[in-house]
Amino acid sequence: MKKSIFLGFACLSLVIALIACAPATTLIPTKTPTSIPFTSTPTPTPTPTPKPATHTPPPATATPTPQPIAVVTADALNLRAGPGTVYDKKGLLHKGEKLNITARTATGDWIRVLTDGTEGWISATYVELLIPLDSIPVAVEIPPTPTAIVLKPTSTPTSLPATLKTTPTTGAPNVQIECIFYDGLVYRVESDEYVQITNFGNAPQNLAGWKLVDISEGYPSFTFPSYILEPGASVRVYTNEYHPEWGGFSFGFGKAVWNNKHPDVAALYNAQGQEVSRKSYPPGCR
């Protein structure tokens, strides 16, 4: 028992001696790393590329279809290329036809209409307007007036060769005064008045020696030279203008012939002096 205690004491003393002799160990403090705060980097949001603005035109507004605003009151009404009887005919309108008006003259005596795709001018006297005249726009452009040459009172139309003869035919001519344009457009003298003579027959007629007279006054009178009037053709005798496209005939009178307020009567006589036609007005030529 005593032996065991001794051995234990000896071992403990040896351990203490070893510890005392061992070199002292210096501990190096461990450097604490500085913590870097975590910063969250946001993912960049892609910027959308702007698209060029597209101009969307407003929906087209349909052009309103003109409404019929005039009705023909004459039995027959000429559609002309311009506002006046000196312009060529483009068609013939009939009583009751409804027209679309597009413009008028400044004086309102002629109106421009559209009918069946054809545009032309008609006299306002022979239509019934369904809207006020002042509401119709004045035409900006008007066709130029056909050239007319004013004759001196002493001028005489050139006669055709006397050898020109009527072609033989089995039909018969029927020459009549068709109408009188009595209200001329030329200021005061109304030199553009005319009497229109038409061959309604089916054979030509030589007008040589025929005479046209204002029988209300007894003057003026016009005697035709040799001139062949074909079936369906017309000639005009103007107050004091020369229009070769209508035969080139004129009274050569220096003032208005056909009285507007008190209608005159025109008479046509053949070469034998027989009256074949007479005509007054209104209505006049349209």
Short mmCIF file of C-alpha atoms in Angstrom, two decimals:
data_model
loop_
_atom_site.label_atom_id
_atom_site.label_comp_id
_atom_site.label_asym_id
_atom_site.label_seq_id
_atom_site.Cartn_x
_atom_site.Cartn_y
_atom_site.Cartn_z
CA MET A 1 0.00 0.00 0.00
CA LYS A 2 2.72 2.46 0.97
CA LYS A 3 4.62 1.39 -2.12
CA SER A 4 1.78 2.36 -4.45
CA ILE A 5 1.42 5.81 -2.86
CA PHE A 6 5.08 6.40 -3.30
CA LEU A 7 5.01 5.48 -6.98
CA GLY A 8 2.08 7.80 -7.57
CA PHE A 9 3.77 10.68 -5.88
CA ALA A 10 6.92 10.07 -7.95
CA CYS A 11 4.99 10.15 -11.24
CA LEU A 12 3.23 13.38 -10.33
CA SER A 13 6.53 15.01 -9.44
CA LEU A 14 7.96 13.96 -12.84
CA VAL A 15 5.04 15.47 -14.72
CA ILE A 16 5.37 18.77 -12.83
CA ALA A 17 9.09 18.87 -13.57
CA LEU A 18 8.49 18.29 -17.31
CA ILE A 19 5.97 21.05 -17.44
CA ALA A 20 8.27 23.47 -15.68
CA CYS A 21 11.11 22.78 -18.09
CA ALA A 22 9.07 23.09 -21.29
CA PRO A 23 9.46 26.47 -23.23
CA ALA A 24 6.59 28.82 -22.83
CA THR A 25 4.31 28.92 -25.86
CA THR A 26 3.24 32.38 -26.93
CA LEU A 27 -0.11 32.43 -28.50
CA ILE A 28 -0.44 34.72 -31.57
CA PRO A 29 -3.84 36.20 -31.63
CA THR A 30 -5.75 35.25 -34.67
CA LYS A 31 -6.61 38.30 -36.81
CA THR A 32 -10.30 38.62 -37.11
CA PRO A 33 -11.09 39.31 -40.78
CA THR A 34 -12.98 42.46 -41.39
CA SER A 35 -16.29 41.51 -42.73
CA ILE A 36 -17.27 43.18 -45.98
CA PRO A 37 -20.91 43.95 -46.02
CA PHE A 38 -22.71 42.20 -48.82
CA THR A 39 -24.17 44.63 -51.23
CA SER A 40 -26.75 43.25 -53.53
CA THR A 41 -26.14 44.58 -57.10
CA PRO A 42 -29.46 44.86 -58.81
CA THR A 43 -29.73 43.37 -62.22
CA PRO A 44 -30.07 46.29 -64.68
CA THR A 45 -33.48 46.48 -66.22
CA PRO A 46 -33.19 46.62 -70.00
CA THR A 47 -34.33 49.95 -71.38
CA PRO A 48 -36.88 49.36 -74.14
CA THR A 49 -35.88 50.82 -77.49
CA PRO A 50 -38.51 53.37 -78.44
CA LYS A 51 -40.26 52.57 -81.68
CA PRO A 52 -40.84 55.39 -84.13
CA ALA A 53 -44.30 56.79 -83.75
CA THR A 54 -46.60 55.58 -86.45
CA HIS A 55 -49.02 58.21 -87.66
CA THR A 56 -52.35 56.62 -88.10
CA PRO A 57 -54.39 58.78 -90.45
CA PRO A 58 -57.93 59.39 -89.37
CA PRO A 59 -60.45 57.33 -91.24
CA ALA A 60 -61.32 58.88 -94.55
CA THR A 61 -64.54 60.74 -94.53
CA ALA A 62 -66.68 59.73 -97.42
CA THR A 63 -67.55 62.61 -99.73
CA PRO A 64 -71.28 63.07 -99.54
CA THR A 65 -73.09 62.36 -102.74
CA PRO A 66 -74.66 65.55 -104.07
CA GLN A 67 -78.41 65.47 -103.75
CA PRO A 68 -80.74 66.41 -106.59
CA ILE A 69 -81.43 70.09 -105.95
CA ALA A 70 -82.92 71.20 -109.26
CA VAL A 71 -85.70 69.90 -111.48
CA VAL A 72 -86.05 70.66 -115.20
CA THR A 73 -89.29 72.52 -115.93
CA ALA A 74 -88.91 72.93 -119.71
CA ASP A 75 -89.97 70.21 -122.14
CA ALA A 76 -86.41 70.15 -123.50
CA LEU A 77 -83.33 71.89 -122.16
CA ASN A 78 -79.88 72.01 -123.74
CA LEU A 79 -76.87 71.08 -121.64
CA ARG A 80 -74.01 73.30 -122.82
CA ALA A 81 -70.24 73.45 -122.44
CA GLY A 82 -70.40 76.89 -120.83
CA PRO A 83 -72.79 79.47 -119.39
CA GLY A 84 -74.34 80.82 -122.59
CA THR A 85 -75.97 79.82 -125.83
CA VAL A 86 -72.74 80.52 -127.72
CA TYR A 87 -71.24 77.36 -126.22
CA ASP A 88 -71.61 73.96 -127.84
CA LYS A 89 -74.36 71.58 -126.80
CA LYS A 90 -73.31 68.57 -124.71
CA GLY A 91 -76.70 66.93 -124.28
CA LEU A 92 -80.42 67.37 -124.00
CA LEU A 93 -82.38 67.26 -120.74
CA HIS A 94 -86.10 66.66 -120.38
CA LYS A 95 -88.87 67.88 -118.15
CA GLY A 96 -88.84 66.37 -114.67
CA GLU A 97 -85.16 65.35 -114.68
CA LYS A 98 -83.44 65.89 -111.32
CA LEU A 99 -80.01 67.47 -111.41
CA ASN A 100 -77.09 67.93 -109.04
CA ILE A 101 -75.93 71.55 -109.03
CA THR A 102 -72.19 72.16 -108.58
CA ALA A 103 -71.85 75.92 -109.22
CA ARG A 104 -73.42 79.01 -110.76
CA THR A 105 -72.45 82.23 -112.49
CA ALA A 106 -72.07 85.37 -110.42
CA THR A 107 -75.40 86.67 -111.72
CA GLY A 108 -77.11 83.33 -111.12
CA ASP A 109 -78.63 83.14 -114.61
CA TRP A 110 -76.68 79.98 -115.52
CA ILE A 111 -75.91 77.01 -113.30
CA ARG A 112 -73.45 74.15 -113.67
CA VAL A 113 -74.96 70.72 -113.15
CA LEU A 114 -73.88 67.10 -113.06
CA THR A 115 -76.13 64.50 -114.64
CA ASP A 116 -75.28 60.88 -115.43
CA GLY A 117 -71.58 61.64 -115.05
CA THR A 118 -71.67 64.55 -117.51
CA GLU A 119 -71.09 68.11 -116.29
CA GLY A 120 -72.40 71.10 -118.17
CA TRP A 121 -74.27 74.40 -117.95
CA ILE A 122 -77.98 75.13 -118.20
CA SER A 123 -80.11 78.26 -118.06
CA ALA A 124 -81.49 78.78 -114.56
CA THR A 125 -84.72 80.08 -116.10
CA TYR A 126 -85.85 76.58 -116.99
CA VAL A 127 -85.27 74.72 -113.72
CA GLU A 128 -86.86 74.75 -110.29
CA LEU A 129 -84.25 75.15 -107.55
CA LEU A 130 -84.84 73.19 -104.37
CA ILE A 131 -82.33 75.28 -102.42
CA PRO A 132 -81.76 79.06 -102.24
CA LEU A 133 -79.74 80.42 -105.17
CA ASP A 134 -77.37 82.21 -102.79
CA SER A 135 -76.34 78.90 -101.24
CA ILE A 136 -74.87 77.70 -104.54
CA PRO A 137 -71.14 78.54 -104.86
CA VAL A 138 -70.03 80.81 -107.69
CA ALA A 139 -67.89 78.99 -110.26
CA VAL A 140 -64.19 79.80 -109.97
CA GLU A 141 -63.36 78.77 -113.53
CA ILE A 142 -65.63 79.32 -116.51
CA PRO A 143 -64.80 78.05 -120.03
CA PRO A 144 -63.59 80.82 -122.33
CA THR A 145 -66.28 82.27 -124.56
CA PRO A 146 -66.04 81.03 -128.15
CA THR A 147 -64.57 83.66 -130.43
CA ALA A 148 -67.16 85.75 -132.22
CA ILE A 149 -66.52 88.37 -134.88
CA VAL A 150 -68.83 91.38 -134.86
CA LEU A 151 -70.02 92.39 -138.32
CA LYS A 152 -70.49 95.90 -139.53
CA PRO A 153 -74.08 96.70 -140.57
CA THR A 154 -73.05 96.77 -144.22
CA SER A 155 -71.48 93.29 -144.15
CA THR A 156 -73.04 90.65 -146.36
CA PRO A 157 -72.38 86.89 -145.92
CA THR A 158 -70.39 85.38 -148.76
CA SER A 159 -72.60 83.41 -151.13
CA LEU A 160 -71.77 79.85 -151.99
CA PRO A 161 -71.12 78.96 -155.65
CA ALA A 162 -74.32 79.01 -157.70
CA THR A 163 -73.40 75.64 -159.16
CA LEU A 164 -74.06 73.94 -155.81
CA LYS A 165 -77.34 72.10 -156.20
CA THR A 166 -79.54 70.06 -153.93
CA THR A 167 -78.91 66.34 -154.12
CA PRO A 168 -81.95 64.60 -155.63
CA THR A 169 -83.91 62.64 -153.04
CA THR A 170 -87.28 61.02 -152.61
CA GLY A 171 -87.86 62.77 -149.23
CA ALA A 172 -88.95 66.30 -148.52
CA PRO A 173 -87.38 69.13 -146.53
CA ASN A 174 -89.20 70.74 -143.62
CA VAL A 175 -87.47 74.01 -142.70
CA GLN A 176 -88.84 75.76 -139.60
CA ILE A 177 -87.85 78.47 -137.13
CA GLU A 178 -86.89 76.34 -134.15
CA CYS A 179 -86.39 79.08 -131.55
CA ILE A 180 -85.29 82.65 -130.88
CA PHE A 181 -82.55 83.55 -128.43
CA TYR A 182 -84.06 86.90 -127.51
CA ASP A 183 -82.19 87.88 -124.33
CA GLY A 184 -78.60 88.40 -125.42
CA LEU A 185 -75.67 88.43 -123.05
CA VAL A 186 -73.81 91.32 -124.71
CA TYR A 187 -74.51 94.45 -122.70
CA ARG A 188 -77.11 96.83 -124.18
CA VAL A 189 -76.70 95.97 -127.89
CA GLU A 190 -77.32 92.20 -127.44
CA SER A 191 -75.45 91.44 -130.63
CA ASP A 192 -75.46 87.74 -129.69
CA GLU A 193 -79.23 87.35 -130.16
CA TYR A 194 -80.12 84.88 -132.90
CA VAL A 195 -82.90 83.01 -134.67
CA GLN A 196 -82.25 79.29 -135.10
CA ILE A 197 -83.63 77.64 -138.23
CA THR A 198 -83.66 73.84 -138.54
CA ASN A 199 -84.45 71.38 -141.30
CA PHE A 200 -86.73 68.80 -139.62
CA GLY A 201 -87.33 66.98 -142.91
CA ASN A 202 -85.50 64.10 -144.54
CA ALA A 203 -84.17 65.97 -147.60
CA PRO A 204 -81.78 68.94 -147.97
CA GLN A 205 -83.04 72.43 -148.78
CA ASN A 206 -81.24 75.21 -150.65
CA LEU A 207 -82.04 78.44 -148.79
CA ALA A 208 -81.09 80.73 -151.69
CA GLY A 209 -83.60 83.59 -151.79
CA TRP A 210 -85.29 82.68 -148.49
CA LYS A 211 -85.98 85.61 -146.18
CA LEU A 212 -86.18 85.99 -142.40
CA VAL A 213 -88.07 89.05 -141.10
CA ASP A 214 -89.09 90.52 -137.73
CA ILE A 215 -92.72 91.07 -138.78
CA SER A 216 -93.63 92.82 -135.52
CA GLU A 217 -91.52 95.82 -136.52
CA GLY A 218 -91.19 95.14 -140.25
CA TYR A 219 -87.40 95.13 -139.93
CA PRO A 220 -84.72 94.01 -139.97
CA SER A 221 -84.80 91.33 -142.66
CA PHE A 222 -82.19 88.90 -143.91
CA THR A 223 -82.11 87.21 -147.33
CA PHE A 224 -80.16 83.97 -147.53
CA PRO A 225 -77.52 83.34 -150.17
CA SER A 226 -77.22 79.90 -151.72
CA TYR A 227 -76.80 77.54 -148.78
CA ILE A 228 -77.68 73.85 -148.48
CA LEU A 229 -79.39 73.02 -145.19
CA GLU A 230 -79.06 69.27 -144.68
CA PRO A 231 -81.69 67.16 -142.85
CA GLY A 232 -81.38 67.64 -139.10
CA ALA A 233 -78.97 70.58 -139.51
CA SER A 234 -79.48 74.08 -138.13
CA VAL A 235 -78.31 77.60 -139.00
CA ARG A 236 -78.53 80.81 -137.03
CA VAL A 237 -79.07 84.39 -138.05
CA TYR A 238 -77.38 86.56 -135.42
CA THR A 239 -78.28 90.17 -134.65
CA ASN A 240 -74.74 91.44 -135.21
CA GLU A 241 -72.22 88.62 -134.81
CA TYR A 242 -70.52 86.24 -137.21
CA HIS A 243 -70.34 82.53 -136.33
CA PRO A 244 -69.13 80.40 -139.25
CA GLU A 245 -69.94 77.22 -137.32
CA TRP A 246 -73.61 78.23 -137.58
CA GLY A 247 -73.54 79.31 -141.22
CA GLY A 248 -72.03 82.77 -140.78
CA PHE A 249 -75.32 84.71 -141.13
CA SER A 250 -76.20 88.03 -139.47
CA PHE A 251 -78.73 90.85 -139.74
CA GLY A 252 -75.82 93.23 -139.28
CA PHE A 253 -78.05 95.29 -137.02
CA GLY A 254 -76.39 97.66 -134.55
CA LYS A 255 -78.83 97.21 -131.66
CA ALA A 256 -81.05 94.57 -130.09
CA VAL A 257 -83.72 93.17 -132.45
CA TRP A 258 -85.91 90.97 -130.23
CA ASN A 259 -87.82 92.82 -127.53
CA ASN A 260 -87.59 91.13 -124.13
CA LYS A 261 -90.71 92.68 -122.56
CA HIS A 262 -93.00 92.70 -125.60
CA PRO A 263 -92.24 89.57 -127.63
CA ASP A 264 -91.76 90.01 -131.37
CA VAL A 265 -92.65 87.50 -134.08
CA ALA A 266 -90.18 86.19 -136.66
CA ALA A 267 -91.38 84.88 -140.03
CA LEU A 268 -89.53 82.79 -142.61
CA TYR A 269 -90.41 83.02 -146.31
CA ASN A 270 -89.23 80.73 -149.09
CA ALA A 271 -87.80 81.90 -152.41
CA GLN A 272 -91.36 82.23 -153.81
CA GLY A 273 -92.32 84.62 -151.00
CA GLN A 274 -94.54 82.10 -149.23
CA GLU A 275 -94.48 82.06 -145.45
CA VAL A 276 -93.26 78.65 -144.30
CA SER A 277 -92.77 79.28 -140.56
CA ARG A 278 -93.28 81.86 -137.81
CA LYS A 279 -92.15 81.90 -134.20
CA SER A 280 -92.37 84.03 -131.08
CA TYR A 281 -91.16 83.60 -127.49
CA PRO A 282 -90.88 82.69 -124.67
CA PRO A 283 -89.63 80.07 -124.40
CA GLY A 284 -86.49 80.93 -126.31
CA CYS A 285 -83.48 78.92 -127.34
CA ARG A 286 -81.86 77.13 -124.41
#
